[in-house]
Amino acid sequence: MVNDEQLLNYINGQWQRSTAQESLKVNNPATGELLTRVPLSPAAEVDQAAQTAAAAFDDWRHTPAVERVQYLFKLKNLLEEHFEELSRLITMENGKTLDESRGEMRRAIENVEVACGIPILMQGYNSEDIARGIDEFMIRQPVGVATTIVPFNFPVLVPFWYMPYALATGNTYLVKPSERTPMTMQRIFQLLEEEVGFPSGVVNLVNGGPDTVNAILDHPLIQVISFVGSTVVAKHIYSRAAANGKRVVANGGAKNPLIILPDAEMEMTTRIAADSFFGNAGQRCLAGSLAITVGEAREWFSAALADAARDRVVGYGLDDGVEMGPVITPQSKARIEGLIQQGVDEGGKVVVDGRKASIRGYEQGNFIRPTVLDGIPPEGKIASTELFGPVLGIMHVKSVDDAIAFVNNAKYGNMACLFTNSGAAARKFRYEAQAGNIGINIGVAAPMAFFPFSGWKESFFGVLHGQGRDAVEFFTQSKVVIERWPKEWTRKF
Ligand code: NAD
């Protein structure tokens, strides 16, 4: 496996031990077992990585796109060959079930596949004779040194929203994994080194925490910042990187509503909604966190979801039959339990209480069982705060308009979903709802790799998103060329 004492940094094609004075423990969230330690790398190591990536840029951008994608083909095959190993590693460090980790790996690989189309995706466009004898072209060129700063909940998928596109378009790259789930990327870099063989300095990995991130944001040789994490940090990243003149995208937190109309198909809606609320233990940026029932939907929805919550098998994600794992840390568990209490204090009725969960054999794990709070008030904190745990708050309203108004007044806008049989209601919702990812009879509206991973309002700061064409545009700068070749000059040839 990975170095079991302390994770290493990968800079200029070499593994190196950080000189950091401080390191953090990485524990398996289900067993409590110490897995490794992660160094909080100092600014000097970010500087080293930035220098080496900058030095590698000239040669890498001159490497034809058709050659650059050969590395990505190798990467794709490598991820397939080590699919199970890497999926298990995600489960060990993050806690999600093995099937959920496999889903994450699959989505990461799909991004590599899409980026393999870069020779076409990166093409510009041209117009001949914009005036007599004058042609105009737009060509795309890489920007320079690009980085991704990663959250704990998708340790592989999030960097793969960006890394394959950054590299394919000719940028060199640095990733800063989450200090809570840094192991799988370390393993992927070991495999990259052994089997893909990017030229030295093209891909780099530096572990660390906030100080490491700030050193990235301030480094003059780093031009592009992609970030995914909580809104408070996203705002910091966006403003500091922009103040330093960098190209930046910052995805933030979420509080995703699922609206249930009375005509929704009960069995399917229950199954899909339960997966949205409790899948990945609610630690998904596209997790449903709030259900808004309209009219008579309240009569069946709360009871159906309460049954689904009670039925969910909670345990260690590597064990057979487990449907939901723990949350990431004891601190996170305490925070979520505190918010559940707040929901109760605000008037929510606990229909299923997942607090004080203890899983036999995993007493040290950070487990919360699925929790359902019914009748939460729209103005309460529980209706608007990101919980990032397996907790469903249910709110009841009278009309679709009331539900849409609530969605549109909320501060986040990552995802909003509607469950209905009515095409007219679906059309109205799709048109009016202020969120970047919309689901109609879908509980986790996660875009495929060839669509942008959108997000609105306080869930997203920037213009261009991760994945697909947006990512290609984000990692390239357009250059417009106007050429004059009058007829009288070209006539002699
Ligand atoms: P986080 O914001 O705590 O950390 C994310 C990254 O930022 C980490 O690499 C961390 O080292 C760094 N960081 C933390 N504090 C910092 C600071 N003060 N200064 C500079 N850097 C700092 O997020 P998390 O808890 O790891 O991840 C969960 C959050 O991510 C949730 O809010 C979730 O909604 C969000 N998320 C959003 C999306 C999306 O697409 N919008 C996707 C996944 C996760």
PDB file of N, CA, C and O in Angstrom, residues 348-381:
ATOM      1  N   GLY A 348     -38.882  20.707  14.380  1.00  0.00           N
ATOM      2  CA  GLY A 348     -38.923  19.494  13.561  1.00  0.00           C
ATOM      3  C   GLY A 348     -39.221  18.272  14.438  1.00  0.00           C
ATOM      4  O   GLY A 348     -38.806  18.208  15.597  1.00  0.00           O
ATOM      5  N   LYS A 349     -39.937  17.315  13.860  1.00  0.00           N
ATOM      6  CA  LYS A 349     -40.268  16.105  14.635  1.00  0.00           C
ATOM      7  C   LYS A 349     -39.340  14.975  14.188  1.00  0.00           C
ATOM      8  O   LYS A 349     -39.272  14.668  12.993  1.00  0.00           O
ATOM      9  N   VAL A 350     -38.617  14.383  15.150  1.00  0.00           N
ATOM     10  CA  VAL A 350     -37.701  13.307  14.764  1.00  0.00           C
ATOM     11  C   VAL A 350     -38.502  12.041  14.500  1.00  0.00           C
ATOM     12  O   VAL A 350     -39.032  11.420  15.423  1.00  0.00           O
ATOM     13  N   VAL A 351     -38.596  11.671  13.247  1.00  0.00           N
ATOM     14  CA  VAL A 351     -39.332  10.448  12.898  1.00  0.00           C
ATOM     15  C   VAL A 351     -38.400   9.250  12.982  1.00  0.00           C
ATOM     16  O   VAL A 351     -38.785   8.171  13.421  1.00  0.00           O
ATOM     17  N   VAL A 352     -37.174   9.441  12.558  1.00  0.00           N
ATOM     18  CA  VAL A 352     -36.140   8.408  12.734  1.00  0.00           C
ATOM     19  C   VAL A 352     -34.909   9.127  13.266  1.00  0.00           C
ATOM     20  O   VAL A 352     -34.461  10.115  12.677  1.00  0.00           O
ATOM     21  N   ASP A 353     -34.384   8.627  14.395  1.00  0.00           N
ATOM     22  CA  ASP A 353     -33.259   9.300  15.042  1.00  0.00           C
ATOM     23  C   ASP A 353     -31.999   8.446  14.874  1.00  0.00           C
ATOM     24  O   ASP A 353     -31.896   7.369  15.443  1.00  0.00           O
ATOM     25  N   GLY A 354     -31.047   8.966  14.099  1.00  0.00           N
ATOM     26  CA  GLY A 354     -29.834   8.182  13.826  1.00  0.00           C
ATOM     27  C   GLY A 354     -28.689   8.510  14.755  1.00  0.00           C
ATOM     28  O   GLY A 354     -27.583   8.003  14.583  1.00  0.00           O
ATOM     29  N   ARG A 355     -28.953   9.348  15.748  1.00  0.00           N
ATOM     30  CA  ARG A 355     -27.873   9.686  16.666  1.00  0.00           C
ATOM     31  C   ARG A 355     -27.589   8.511  17.589  1.00  0.00           C
ATOM     32  O   ARG A 355     -28.360   7.578  17.677  1.00  0.00           O
ATOM     33  N   LYS A 356     -26.499   8.559  18.263  1.00  0.00           N
ATOM     34  CA  LYS A 356     -26.068   7.506  19.200  1.00  0.00           C
ATOM     35  C   LYS A 356     -25.976   6.148  18.499  1.00  0.00           C
ATOM     36  O   LYS A 356     -26.273   5.102  19.075  1.00  0.00           O
ATOM     37  N   ALA A 357     -25.596   6.188  17.225  1.00  0.00           N
ATOM     38  CA  ALA A 357     -25.468   4.923  16.498  1.00  0.00           C
ATOM     39  C   ALA A 357     -24.191   4.210  16.943  1.00  0.00           C
ATOM     40  O   ALA A 357     -23.169   4.836  17.136  1.00  0.00           O
ATOM     41  N   SER A 358     -24.300   2.906  17.128  1.00  0.00           N
ATOM     42  CA  SER A 358     -23.095   2.133  17.383  1.00  0.00           C
ATOM     43  C   SER A 358     -23.187   0.875  16.531  1.00  0.00           C
ATOM     44  O   SER A 358     -24.209   0.199  16.524  1.00  0.00           O
ATOM     45  N   ILE A 359     -22.138   0.615  15.787  1.00  0.00           N
ATOM     46  CA  ILE A 359     -22.166  -0.528  14.883  1.00  0.00           C
ATOM     47  C   ILE A 359     -21.274  -1.613  15.485  1.00  0.00           C
ATOM     48  O   ILE A 359     -20.091  -1.357  15.746  1.00  0.00           O
ATOM     49  N   ARG A 360     -21.857  -2.789  15.685  1.00  0.00           N
ATOM     50  CA  ARG A 360     -21.116  -3.868  16.333  1.00  0.00           C
ATOM     51  C   ARG A 360     -19.818  -4.181  15.555  1.00  0.00           C
ATOM     52  O   ARG A 360     -19.849  -4.357  14.345  1.00  0.00           O
ATOM     53  N   GLY A 361     -18.735  -4.198  16.270  1.00  0.00           N
ATOM     54  CA  GLY A 361     -17.436  -4.467  15.640  1.00  0.00           C
ATOM     55  C   GLY A 361     -16.740  -3.194  15.168  1.00  0.00           C
ATOM     56  O   GLY A 361     -15.556  -3.217  14.862  1.00  0.00           O
ATOM     57  N   TYR A 362     -17.496  -2.093  15.118  1.00  0.00           N
ATOM     58  CA  TYR A 362     -16.908  -0.823  14.635  1.00  0.00           C
ATOM     59  C   TYR A 362     -17.264   0.300  15.606  1.00  0.00           C
ATOM     60  O   TYR A 362     -17.715   1.374  15.202  1.00  0.00           O
ATOM     61  N   GLU A 363     -17.029   0.024  16.883  1.00  0.00           N
ATOM     62  CA  GLU A 363     -17.441   0.989  17.908  1.00  0.00           C
ATOM     63  C   GLU A 363     -16.649   2.298  17.824  1.00  0.00           C
ATOM     64  O   GLU A 363     -17.086   3.323  18.328  1.00  0.00           O
ATOM     65  N   GLN A 364     -15.473   2.253  17.177  1.00  0.00           N
ATOM     66  CA  GLN A 364     -14.662   3.481  17.049  1.00  0.00           C
ATOM     67  C   GLN A 364     -15.041   4.305  15.809  1.00  0.00           C
ATOM     68  O   GLN A 364     -14.446   5.338  15.544  1.00  0.00           O
ATOM     69  N   GLY A 365     -15.992   3.812  15.014  1.00  0.00           N
ATOM     70  CA  GLY A 365     -16.339   4.497  13.760  1.00  0.00           C
ATOM     71  C   GLY A 365     -17.222   5.713  14.003  1.00  0.00           C
ATOM     72  O   GLY A 365     -17.894   5.822  15.027  1.00  0.00           O
ATOM     73  N   ASN A 366     -17.243   6.614  13.020  1.00  0.00           N
ATOM     74  CA  ASN A 366     -18.017   7.869  13.133  1.00  0.00           C
ATOM     75  C   ASN A 366     -19.404   7.674  12.515  1.00  0.00           C
ATOM     76  O   ASN A 366     -19.737   8.322  11.530  1.00  0.00           O
ATOM     77  N   PHE A 367     -20.176   6.779  13.113  1.00  0.00           N
ATOM     78  CA  PHE A 367     -21.448   6.439  12.468  1.00  0.00           C
ATOM     79  C   PHE A 367     -22.607   7.296  12.965  1.00  0.00           C
ATOM     80  O   PHE A 367     -22.734   7.570  14.153  1.00  0.00           O
ATOM     81  N   ILE A 368     -23.431   7.696  11.991  1.00  0.00           N
ATOM     82  CA  ILE A 368     -24.751   8.265  12.279  1.00  0.00           C
ATOM     83  C   ILE A 368     -25.691   7.469  11.393  1.00  0.00           C
ATOM     84  O   ILE A 368     -25.405   7.296  10.203  1.00  0.00           O
ATOM     85  N   ARG A 369     -26.761   6.976  11.927  1.00  0.00           N
ATOM     86  CA  ARG A 369     -27.725   6.275  11.067  1.00  0.00           C
ATOM     87  C   ARG A 369     -28.604   7.302  10.350  1.00  0.00           C
ATOM     88  O   ARG A 369     -28.713   8.449  10.800  1.00  0.00           O
ATOM     89  N   PRO A 370     -29.255   6.883   9.260  1.00  0.00           N
ATOM     90  CA  PRO A 370     -30.153   7.821   8.569  1.00  0.00           C
ATOM     91  C   PRO A 370     -31.158   8.428   9.546  1.00  0.00           C
ATOM     92  O   PRO A 370     -31.717   7.715  10.402  1.00  0.00           O
ATOM     93  N   THR A 371     -31.353   9.710   9.399  1.00  0.00           N
ATOM     94  CA  THR A 371     -32.217  10.458  10.312  1.00  0.00           C
ATOM     95  C   THR A 371     -33.264  11.216   9.497  1.00  0.00           C
ATOM     96  O   THR A 371     -32.946  11.772   8.451  1.00  0.00           O
ATOM     97  N   VAL A 372     -34.496  11.210  10.000  1.00  0.00           N
ATOM     98  CA  VAL A 372     -35.569  11.942   9.297  1.00  0.00           C
ATOM     99  C   VAL A 372     -36.233  12.909  10.275  1.00  0.00           C
ATOM    100  O   VAL A 372     -36.693  12.507  11.352  1.00  0.00           O
ATOM    101  N   LEU A 373     -36.250  14.175   9.883  1.00  0.00           N
ATOM    102  CA  LEU A 373     -36.916  15.214  10.685  1.00  0.00           C
ATOM    103  C   LEU A 373     -38.104  15.721   9.876  1.00  0.00           C
ATOM    104  O   LEU A 373     -37.923  16.237   8.772  1.00  0.00           O
ATOM    105  N   ASP A 374     -39.272  15.597  10.397  1.00  0.00           N
ATOM    106  CA  ASP A 374     -40.464  15.993   9.627  1.00  0.00           C
ATOM    107  C   ASP A 374     -40.978  17.359  10.091  1.00  0.00           C
ATOM    108  O   ASP A 374     -40.842  17.725  11.265  1.00  0.00           O
ATOM    109  N   GLY A 375     -41.546  18.098   9.144  1.00  0.00           N
ATOM    110  CA  GLY A 375     -42.208  19.369   9.479  1.00  0.00           C
ATOM    111  C   GLY A 375     -41.242  20.454   9.907  1.00  0.00           C
ATOM    112  O   GLY A 375     -41.555  21.247  10.810  1.00  0.00           O
ATOM    113  N   ILE A 376     -40.094  20.529   9.290  1.00  0.00           N
ATOM    114  CA  ILE A 376     -39.152  21.597   9.684  1.00  0.00           C
ATOM    115  C   ILE A 376     -39.659  22.939   9.142  1.00  0.00           C
ATOM    116  O   ILE A 376     -40.230  22.996   8.056  1.00  0.00           O
ATOM    117  N   PRO A 377     -39.452  24.007   9.886  1.00  0.00           N
ATOM    118  CA  PRO A 377     -39.970  25.308   9.431  1.00  0.00           C
ATOM    119  C   PRO A 377     -39.061  25.915   8.357  1.00  0.00           C
ATOM    120  O   PRO A 377     -37.836  25.804   8.459  1.00  0.00           O
ATOM    121  N   PRO A 378     -39.645  26.560   7.346  1.00  0.00           N
ATOM    122  CA  PRO A 378     -38.845  27.122   6.258  1.00  0.00           C
ATOM    123  C   PRO A 378     -37.828  28.157   6.723  1.00  0.00           C
ATOM    124  O   PRO A 378     -36.765  28.301   6.134  1.00  0.00           O
ATOM    125  N   GLU A 379     -38.157  28.859   7.822  1.00  0.00           N
ATOM    126  CA  GLU A 379     -37.255  29.936   8.251  1.00  0.00           C
ATOM    127  C   GLU A 379     -36.155  29.413   9.193  1.00  0.00           C
ATOM    128  O   GLU A 379     -35.251  30.154   9.562  1.00  0.00           O
ATOM    129  N   GLY A 380     -36.195  28.142   9.560  1.00  0.00           N
ATOM    130  CA  GLY A 380     -35.224  27.604  10.532  1.00  0.00           C
ATOM    131  C   GLY A 380     -33.851  27.381   9.912  1.00  0.00           C
ATOM    132  O   GLY A 380     -33.692  27.304   8.700  1.00  0.00           O
ATOM    133  N   LYS A 381     -32.863  27.231  10.811  1.00  0.00           N
ATOM    134  CA  LYS A 381     -31.480  27.035  10.362  1.00  0.00           C
ATOM    135  C   LYS A 381     -31.340  25.686   9.647  1.00  0.00           C
ATOM    136  O   LYS A 381     -30.606  25.547   8.684  1.00  0.00           O
TER     137      LYS A 381
END
